[in-house]
Coordinates of C-alpha atoms and ligand atoms in Angstrom, one line a residue:
X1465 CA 18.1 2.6 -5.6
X1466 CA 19.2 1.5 -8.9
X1467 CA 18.5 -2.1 -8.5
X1468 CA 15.8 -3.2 -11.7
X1469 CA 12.7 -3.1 -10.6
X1470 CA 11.4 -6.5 -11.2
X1471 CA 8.1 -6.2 -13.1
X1472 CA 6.0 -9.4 -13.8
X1473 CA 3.7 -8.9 -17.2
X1474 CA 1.1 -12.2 -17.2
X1475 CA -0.3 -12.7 -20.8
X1476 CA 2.8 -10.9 -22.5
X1477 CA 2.1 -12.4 -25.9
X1478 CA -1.6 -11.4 -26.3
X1479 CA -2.8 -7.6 -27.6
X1480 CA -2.1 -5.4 -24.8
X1481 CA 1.0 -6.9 -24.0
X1482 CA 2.2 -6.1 -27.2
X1483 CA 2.1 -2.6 -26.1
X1484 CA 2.4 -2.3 -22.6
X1485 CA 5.9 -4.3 -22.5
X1486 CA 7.4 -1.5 -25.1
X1487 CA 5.9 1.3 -22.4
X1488 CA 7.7 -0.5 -19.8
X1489 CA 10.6 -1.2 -21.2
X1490 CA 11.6 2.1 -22.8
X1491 CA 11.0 3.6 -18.8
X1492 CA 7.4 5.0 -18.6
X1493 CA 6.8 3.3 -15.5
X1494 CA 10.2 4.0 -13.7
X1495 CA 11.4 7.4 -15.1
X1496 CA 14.7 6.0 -16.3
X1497 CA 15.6 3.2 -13.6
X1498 CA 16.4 0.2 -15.0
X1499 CA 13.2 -2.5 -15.4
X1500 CA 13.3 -5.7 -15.3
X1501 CA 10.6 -7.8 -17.1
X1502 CA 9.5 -11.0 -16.1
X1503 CA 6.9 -12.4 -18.1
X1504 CA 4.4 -15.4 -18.5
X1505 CA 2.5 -16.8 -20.7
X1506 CA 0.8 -20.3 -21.3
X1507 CA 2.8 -22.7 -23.6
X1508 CA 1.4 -23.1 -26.7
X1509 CA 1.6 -18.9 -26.6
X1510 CA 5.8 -18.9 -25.8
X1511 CA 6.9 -18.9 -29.5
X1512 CA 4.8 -16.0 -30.5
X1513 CA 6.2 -14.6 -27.2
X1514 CA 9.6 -15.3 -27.9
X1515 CA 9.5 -13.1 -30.8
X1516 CA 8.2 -10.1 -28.7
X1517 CA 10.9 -10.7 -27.3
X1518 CA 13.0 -10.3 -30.3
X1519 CA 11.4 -7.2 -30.8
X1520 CA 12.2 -6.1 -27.5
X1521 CA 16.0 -6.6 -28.0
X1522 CA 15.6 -5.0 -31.4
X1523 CA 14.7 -1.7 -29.5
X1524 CA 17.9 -1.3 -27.7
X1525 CA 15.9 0.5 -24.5
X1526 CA 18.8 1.7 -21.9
X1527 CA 16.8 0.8 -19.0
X1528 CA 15.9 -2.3 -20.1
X1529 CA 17.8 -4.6 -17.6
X1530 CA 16.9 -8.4 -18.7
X1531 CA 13.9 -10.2 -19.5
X1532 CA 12.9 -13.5 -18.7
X1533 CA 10.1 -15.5 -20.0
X1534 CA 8.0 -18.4 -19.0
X1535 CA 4.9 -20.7 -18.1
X1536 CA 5.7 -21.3 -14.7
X1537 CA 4.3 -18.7 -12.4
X1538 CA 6.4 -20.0 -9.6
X1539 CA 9.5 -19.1 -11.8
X1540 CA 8.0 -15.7 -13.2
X1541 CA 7.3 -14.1 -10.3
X1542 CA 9.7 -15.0 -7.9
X1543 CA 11.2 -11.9 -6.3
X1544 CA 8.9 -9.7 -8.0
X1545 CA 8.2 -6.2 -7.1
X1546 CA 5.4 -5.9 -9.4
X1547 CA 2.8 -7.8 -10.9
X1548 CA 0.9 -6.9 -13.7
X1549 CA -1.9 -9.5 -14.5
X1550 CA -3.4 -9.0 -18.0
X1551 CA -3.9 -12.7 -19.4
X1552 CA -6.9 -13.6 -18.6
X1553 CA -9.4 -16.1 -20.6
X1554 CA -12.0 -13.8 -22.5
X1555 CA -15.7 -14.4 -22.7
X1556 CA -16.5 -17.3 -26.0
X1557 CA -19.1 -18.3 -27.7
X1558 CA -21.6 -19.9 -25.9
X1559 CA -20.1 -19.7 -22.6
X1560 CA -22.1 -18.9 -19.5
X1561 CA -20.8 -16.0 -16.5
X1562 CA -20.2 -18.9 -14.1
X1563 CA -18.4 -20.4 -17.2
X1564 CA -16.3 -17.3 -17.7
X1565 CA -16.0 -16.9 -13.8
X1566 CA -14.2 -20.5 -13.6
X1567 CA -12.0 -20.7 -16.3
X1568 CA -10.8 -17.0 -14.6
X1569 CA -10.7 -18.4 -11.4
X1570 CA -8.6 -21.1 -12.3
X1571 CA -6.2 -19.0 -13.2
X1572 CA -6.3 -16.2 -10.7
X1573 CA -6.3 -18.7 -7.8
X1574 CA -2.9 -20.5 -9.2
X1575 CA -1.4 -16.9 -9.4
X1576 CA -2.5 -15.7 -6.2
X1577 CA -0.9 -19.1 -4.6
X1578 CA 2.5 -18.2 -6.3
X1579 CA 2.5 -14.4 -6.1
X1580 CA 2.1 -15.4 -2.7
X1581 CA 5.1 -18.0 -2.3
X1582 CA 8.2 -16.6 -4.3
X1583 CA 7.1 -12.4 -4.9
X1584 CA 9.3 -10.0 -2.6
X1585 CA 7.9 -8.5 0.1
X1586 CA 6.9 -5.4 -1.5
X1587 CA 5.2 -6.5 -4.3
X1588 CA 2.3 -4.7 -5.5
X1589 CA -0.6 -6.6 -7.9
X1590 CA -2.7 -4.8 -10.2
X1591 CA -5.2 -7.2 -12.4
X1592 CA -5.9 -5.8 -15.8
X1593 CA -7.8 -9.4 -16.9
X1594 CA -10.9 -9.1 -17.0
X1595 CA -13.3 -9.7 -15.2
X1596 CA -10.8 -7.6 -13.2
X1597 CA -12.3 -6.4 -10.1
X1598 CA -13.1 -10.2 -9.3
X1599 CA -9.9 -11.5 -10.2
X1600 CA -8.6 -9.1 -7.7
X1601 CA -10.1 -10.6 -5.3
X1602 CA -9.8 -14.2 -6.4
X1603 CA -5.9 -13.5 -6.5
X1604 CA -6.0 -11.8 -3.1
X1605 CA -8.2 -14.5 -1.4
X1606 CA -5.7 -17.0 -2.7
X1607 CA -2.8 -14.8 -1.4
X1608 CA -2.9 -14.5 2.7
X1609 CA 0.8 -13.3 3.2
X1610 CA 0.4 -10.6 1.3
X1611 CA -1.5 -7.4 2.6
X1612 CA -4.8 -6.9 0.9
X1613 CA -4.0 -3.2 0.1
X1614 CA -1.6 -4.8 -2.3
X1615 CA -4.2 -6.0 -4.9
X1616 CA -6.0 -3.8 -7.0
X1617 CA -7.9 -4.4 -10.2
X1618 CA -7.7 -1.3 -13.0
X1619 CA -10.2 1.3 -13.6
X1620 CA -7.9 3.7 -14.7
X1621 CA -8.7 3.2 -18.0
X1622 CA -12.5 4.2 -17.3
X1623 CA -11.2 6.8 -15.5
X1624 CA -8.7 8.2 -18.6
X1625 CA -11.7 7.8 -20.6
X1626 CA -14.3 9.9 -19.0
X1627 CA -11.4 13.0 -18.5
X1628 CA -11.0 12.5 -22.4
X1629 CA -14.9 13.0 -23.0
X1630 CA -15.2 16.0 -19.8
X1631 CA -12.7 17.7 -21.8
X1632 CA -13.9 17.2 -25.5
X1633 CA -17.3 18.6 -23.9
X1634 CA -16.0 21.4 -21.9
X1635 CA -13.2 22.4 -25.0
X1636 CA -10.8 22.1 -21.9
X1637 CA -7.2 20.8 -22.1
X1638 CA -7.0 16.8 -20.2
X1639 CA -4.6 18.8 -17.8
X1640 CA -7.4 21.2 -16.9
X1641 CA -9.6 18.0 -15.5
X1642 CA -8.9 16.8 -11.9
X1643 CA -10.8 14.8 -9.4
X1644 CA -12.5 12.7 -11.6
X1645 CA -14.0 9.5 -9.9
X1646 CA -14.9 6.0 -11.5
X1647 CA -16.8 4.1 -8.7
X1648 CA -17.5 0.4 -8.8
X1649 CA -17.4 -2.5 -10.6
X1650 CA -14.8 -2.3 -14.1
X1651 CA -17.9 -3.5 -16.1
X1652 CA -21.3 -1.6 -17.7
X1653 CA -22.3 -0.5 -14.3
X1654 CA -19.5 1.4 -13.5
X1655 CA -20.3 5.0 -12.6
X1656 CA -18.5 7.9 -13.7
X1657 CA -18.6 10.9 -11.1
X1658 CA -19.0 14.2 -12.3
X1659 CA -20.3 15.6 -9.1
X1660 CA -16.9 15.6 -7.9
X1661 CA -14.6 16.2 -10.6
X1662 CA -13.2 19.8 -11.4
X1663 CA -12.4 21.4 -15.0
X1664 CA -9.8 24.6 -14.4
X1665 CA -10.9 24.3 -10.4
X1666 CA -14.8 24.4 -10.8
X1667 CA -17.2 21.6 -10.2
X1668 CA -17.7 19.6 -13.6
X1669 CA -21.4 19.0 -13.3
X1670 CA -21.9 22.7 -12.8
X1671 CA -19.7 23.6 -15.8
X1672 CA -21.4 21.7 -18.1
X1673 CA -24.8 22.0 -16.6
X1674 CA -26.5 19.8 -18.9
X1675 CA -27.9 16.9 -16.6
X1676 CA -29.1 15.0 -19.8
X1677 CA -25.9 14.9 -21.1
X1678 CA -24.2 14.0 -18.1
X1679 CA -26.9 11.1 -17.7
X1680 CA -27.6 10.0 -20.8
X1681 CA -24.2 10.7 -23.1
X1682 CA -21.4 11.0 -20.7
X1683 CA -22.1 7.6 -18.3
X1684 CA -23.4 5.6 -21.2
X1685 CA -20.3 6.8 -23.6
X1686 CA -17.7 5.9 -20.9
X1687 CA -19.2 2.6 -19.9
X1688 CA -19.8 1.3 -23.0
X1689 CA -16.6 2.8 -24.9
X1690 CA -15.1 -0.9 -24.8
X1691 CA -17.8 -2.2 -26.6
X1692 CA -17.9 0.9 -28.9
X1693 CA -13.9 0.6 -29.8
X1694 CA -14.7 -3.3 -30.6
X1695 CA -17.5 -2.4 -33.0
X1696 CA -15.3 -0.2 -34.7
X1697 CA -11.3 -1.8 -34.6
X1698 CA -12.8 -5.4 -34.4
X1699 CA -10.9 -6.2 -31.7
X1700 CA -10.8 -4.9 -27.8
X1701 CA -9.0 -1.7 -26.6
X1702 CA -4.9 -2.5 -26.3
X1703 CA -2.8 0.3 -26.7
X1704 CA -5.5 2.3 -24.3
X1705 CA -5.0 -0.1 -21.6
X1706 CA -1.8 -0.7 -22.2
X1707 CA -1.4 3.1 -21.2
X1708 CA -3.7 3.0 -18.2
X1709 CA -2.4 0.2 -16.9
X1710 CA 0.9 2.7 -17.0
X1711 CA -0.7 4.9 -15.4
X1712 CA -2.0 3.2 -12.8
X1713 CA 1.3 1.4 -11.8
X1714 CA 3.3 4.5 -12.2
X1715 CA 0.9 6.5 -9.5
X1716 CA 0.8 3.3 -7.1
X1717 CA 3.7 3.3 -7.4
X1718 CA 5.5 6.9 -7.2
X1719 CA 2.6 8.6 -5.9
X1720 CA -0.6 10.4 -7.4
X1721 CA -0.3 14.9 -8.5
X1722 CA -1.1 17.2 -5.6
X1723 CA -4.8 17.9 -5.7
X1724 CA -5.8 15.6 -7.5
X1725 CA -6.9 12.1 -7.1
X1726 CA -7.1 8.8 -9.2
X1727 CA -9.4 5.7 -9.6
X1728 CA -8.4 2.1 -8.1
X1729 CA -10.9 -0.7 -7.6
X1730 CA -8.8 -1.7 -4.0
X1731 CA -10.1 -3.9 -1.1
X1732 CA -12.8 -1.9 0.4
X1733 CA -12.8 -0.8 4.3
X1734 CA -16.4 -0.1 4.0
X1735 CA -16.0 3.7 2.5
X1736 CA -19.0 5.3 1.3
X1737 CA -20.8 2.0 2.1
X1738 CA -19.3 -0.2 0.2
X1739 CA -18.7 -3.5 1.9
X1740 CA -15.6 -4.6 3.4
X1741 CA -14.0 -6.7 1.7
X1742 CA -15.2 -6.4 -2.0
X1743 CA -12.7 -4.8 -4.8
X1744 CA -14.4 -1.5 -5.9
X1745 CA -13.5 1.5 -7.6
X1746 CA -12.9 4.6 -5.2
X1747 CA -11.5 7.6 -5.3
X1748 CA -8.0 7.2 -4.3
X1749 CA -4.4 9.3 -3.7
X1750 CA -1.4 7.7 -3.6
X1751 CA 1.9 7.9 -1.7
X1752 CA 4.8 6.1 -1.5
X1753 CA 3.2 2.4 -2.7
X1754 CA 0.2 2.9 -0.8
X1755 CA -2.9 4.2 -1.3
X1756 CA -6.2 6.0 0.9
X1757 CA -9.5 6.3 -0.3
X1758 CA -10.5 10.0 -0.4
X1759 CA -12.8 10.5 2.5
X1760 CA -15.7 12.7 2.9
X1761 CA -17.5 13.4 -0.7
X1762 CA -21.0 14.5 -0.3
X1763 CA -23.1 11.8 -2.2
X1764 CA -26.5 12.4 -3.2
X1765 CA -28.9 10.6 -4.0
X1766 CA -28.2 10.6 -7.7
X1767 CA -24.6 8.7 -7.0
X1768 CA -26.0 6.7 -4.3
X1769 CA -27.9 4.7 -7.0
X1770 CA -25.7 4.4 -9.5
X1771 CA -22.3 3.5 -6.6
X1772 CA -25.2 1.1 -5.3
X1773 CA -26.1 -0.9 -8.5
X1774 CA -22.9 -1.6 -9.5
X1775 CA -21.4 -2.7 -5.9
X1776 CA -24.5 -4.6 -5.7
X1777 CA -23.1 -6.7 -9.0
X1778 CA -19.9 -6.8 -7.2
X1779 CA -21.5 -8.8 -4.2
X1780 CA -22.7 -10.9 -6.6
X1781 CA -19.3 -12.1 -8.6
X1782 CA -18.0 -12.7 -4.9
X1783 CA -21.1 -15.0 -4.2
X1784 CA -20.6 -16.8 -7.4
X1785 CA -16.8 -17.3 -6.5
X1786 CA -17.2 -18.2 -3.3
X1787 CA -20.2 -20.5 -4.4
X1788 CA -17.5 -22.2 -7.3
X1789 CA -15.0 -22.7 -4.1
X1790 CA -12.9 -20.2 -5.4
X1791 CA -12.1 -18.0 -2.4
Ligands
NAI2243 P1 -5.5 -11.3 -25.6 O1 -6.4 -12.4 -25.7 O2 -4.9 -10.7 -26.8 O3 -4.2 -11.7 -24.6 C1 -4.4 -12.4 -23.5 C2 -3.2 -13.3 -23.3 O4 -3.3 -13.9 -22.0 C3 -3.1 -14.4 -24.3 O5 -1.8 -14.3 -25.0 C4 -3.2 -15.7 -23.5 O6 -2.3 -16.7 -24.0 C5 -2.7 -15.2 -22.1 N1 -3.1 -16.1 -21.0 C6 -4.2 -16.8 -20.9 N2 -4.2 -17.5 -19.8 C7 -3.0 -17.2 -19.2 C8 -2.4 -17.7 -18.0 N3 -3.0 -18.6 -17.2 N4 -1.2 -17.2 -17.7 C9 -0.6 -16.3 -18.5 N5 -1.1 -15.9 -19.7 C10 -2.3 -16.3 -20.0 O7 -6.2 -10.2 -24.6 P2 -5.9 -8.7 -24.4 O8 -6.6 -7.9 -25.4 O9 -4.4 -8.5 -24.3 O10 -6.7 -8.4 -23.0 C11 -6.2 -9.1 -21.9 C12 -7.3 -8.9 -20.8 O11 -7.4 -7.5 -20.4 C13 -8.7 -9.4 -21.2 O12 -9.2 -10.1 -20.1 C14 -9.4 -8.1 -21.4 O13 -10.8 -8.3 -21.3 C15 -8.8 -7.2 -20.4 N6 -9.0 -5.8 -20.6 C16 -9.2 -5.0 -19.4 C17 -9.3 -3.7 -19.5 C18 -9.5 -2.9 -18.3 O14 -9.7 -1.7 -18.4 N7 -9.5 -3.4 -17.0 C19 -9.3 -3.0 -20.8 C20 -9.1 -3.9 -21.9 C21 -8.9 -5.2 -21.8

C-alpha cells in the first residue's frame, strides 16, 4: 500500500538519531514508500530536536511524509507501525548495574505501557537502548496485548561487525559472508559463531582454520569493538548503529536474502536451550514481519560454553528486573 509507514524513533535528538532519522527518511527502510516519522524525546532535549528537524526539512526527501515530534509517548506512538527505541539513559559515573537497570526500566516500562495502548496492531519493536536485550524484555513484560514475537532488541550491529572482520581476514567481499550468527546477550559476552557461518559457501572456521584467531582475535575484536570505537572517536558508535538498526528493521520487516540468515535477540521458545522467555540473540530468517529461529545447528561443546555464559548473564538482568518490580 502506499499509506506512510508510521515509524516511531525514541531518543531522536541524541547521536544515533542524528543519523538513523536521515536513513529513514531518505527511504532505506521502505525502498521508496513514503515514511512517516514520529519521534520522542524528553523535554529539556525538544529544542535541539526541533532543529533536527530543520535539518530534516532542509533535505527535501520525497518519501518523507510528515514528522511529528514529542515527549508524550502516548502521543508519539499512537498508530505506530514501528518502533524504534534508541533513548535510553547510559551508564554514569559512579552508578551501580541495578542503578543503570532502574533508571532503564523506568523508561522501558512507561513505553511498553503506551506502545501497548495507542500502537496499531501491527506494530513491530526493536530496542536499540542499551542495555537492549533487557529493555526488550522490560518493554514486552509491560506490553501484554502485543504478541511477544514483536519485541526484539538489536544485535545486528554485532552481527555486521563480525562479517566485516570474517571478510578482512579471509580477503573476501561482505557479500561473500553468509550465515553468520551472534548468540546471546548484546553485551561482552556475546558470542560470535564461526562454526556456522559460510565465506563463498564453505564453513568459515574451516576457511580460516586458525582456532587462535578465531578465539582469541575474532570473539574478543567483535565484543569489545564498542569499547574500542569509544577509545578512539571519544564517543560511542552512531552512524554504525544507526545502519544496523536499518538493517535490522528493513529484514523484519521485508524479509531476510535467500540462504542466508540474520541475528535478532527475540523472545526465546527455548531453542538451543535457551530459556523461554529470555531475549537472546539467535539465528534468525525473516518473512513477511515475522521471524523463526534457524533450527537444527550442530553445537559443540566449544559454542555450548560460550551461548551458555552469556544466556546465563541474561537470566540474571531478568532476576534483577524482576527483583526491582519491573516485570
Ligand atoms: P545519546 O545519549 O546520544 O542519545 C540518547 C537520547 O535518548 C538522548 O537525546 C536522550 O535525551 C534520549 N532519551 C533519554 N531518555 C529518554 C526517554 N525516556 N524517552 C525518549 N528519549 C529519551 O545516545 P546514543 O549514542 O544515541 O545511543 C543511544 C542508545 O543506544 C544508548 O543506550 C547506547 O548504549 C545504545 N547503543 C546500542 C547499540 C547496539 O548495538 N544495540 C550500539 C550503540 C549504542
Amino acid at each position: 500500500s502506499s499509506a506512510p509507514l508510521k515509524v516511531a524513533v525514541t531518543g531522536a535528538a541524541g547521536q544515533i538519531g542524528y543519523s538513523l532519522l536521515f536513513r529513514l527518511a531518505s527511504g532505506a527502510l521502505t525502498n521508496g514508500r513514503p515514511i512517516e516519522l514520529r519521534l520522542l524525546e524528553i523535554t529539556p532535549a525538544l529544542k535541539a530536536l526541533e532543529g533536527v528537524v530543520m535539518e530534516l526539512d532542509d533535505c527535501a526527501f520525497p518519501s518523507l511524509a510528515g514528522v511529528e515530534i514529542g515527549d508524550d509517548a502516548e502521543k508519539i506512538f499512537d498508530g505506530v507501525n514501528l518502533a524504534l527505541l534508541v533513548g535510553a539513559r547510559p551508564r554514569g559515573p559512579g552508578m551501580e548495574r541495578g542503578d543503570l537497570l532502574s533508571a532503564n526500566g523506568a523508561i522501558f516500562t512507561a513505553q511498553g505501557k503506551a506502545l501497548n495502548a495507542v500502537a496499531a496492531d501491527d506494530v513491530r519493536i526493536g530496542v536499540t537502548g542499551n542495555p537492549a536485550n533487557t529493555n526488550a524484555l522490560i518493554a514486552h513484560k509491560n506490553a501484554p496485548d502485543i504478541p511477544a514475537e514483536r519485541f526484539s532488541a538489536l544485535t545486528r550491529l554485532d552481527h555486521n561487525r563480525a562479517i566485516s572482520q570474517l571478510a578482512a581476514k579471509t580477503g573476501a567481499p561482505v557479500t561473500d559472508i553468509t550465515k553468520m550468527t551472534i548468540w546471546g546477550n548484546h553485551s561482552a559476552t556475546q558470542y560470535p559463531d564461526l562454526f556456522h557461518a559460510e565465506v563463498a559457501g564453505k564453513n568459515a572456521a574451516e576457511t580460516v582454520g586458525d582456532q587462535d584467531w578465531l578465539e582469541n582475535t575474532f570473539i574478543p575484536t567483535v565484543a569489545k569493538r564498542g569499547a574500542a570505537i569509544i577509545e578512539a572517536r571519544g564517543s560511542s558508535s552512531a552512524a554504525s548503529a544507526a545502519s544496523a538498526t536499518v538493517d535490522a528493521a528493513r529484514d523484519w520487516l521485508f524479509g531476510s536474502a535467500e540462504g542466508d540468515w540474520v541475528s535478532m535477540a527475540v523472545v526465546s521458545d527455548g531453542s538451543y536451550g535457551v530459556p523461554e522467555g529470555l531475549v537472546s540473540s539467535f539465528p534468525v530468517t525473516t518473512k513477511d514481519g515475522d521471524w523463526s529461529i534457524v533450527q537444527g545447528l550442530d553445537i559443540d561443546d566449544f559454542s555450548r560454553a560460550r551461548i551458555d555464559a552469556s544466556v546465563a548473564e541474561l537470566a540474571d538482568e531478568r532476576d534483577a528486573v524482576t527483583e526491582l518490580g519491573l516485570i
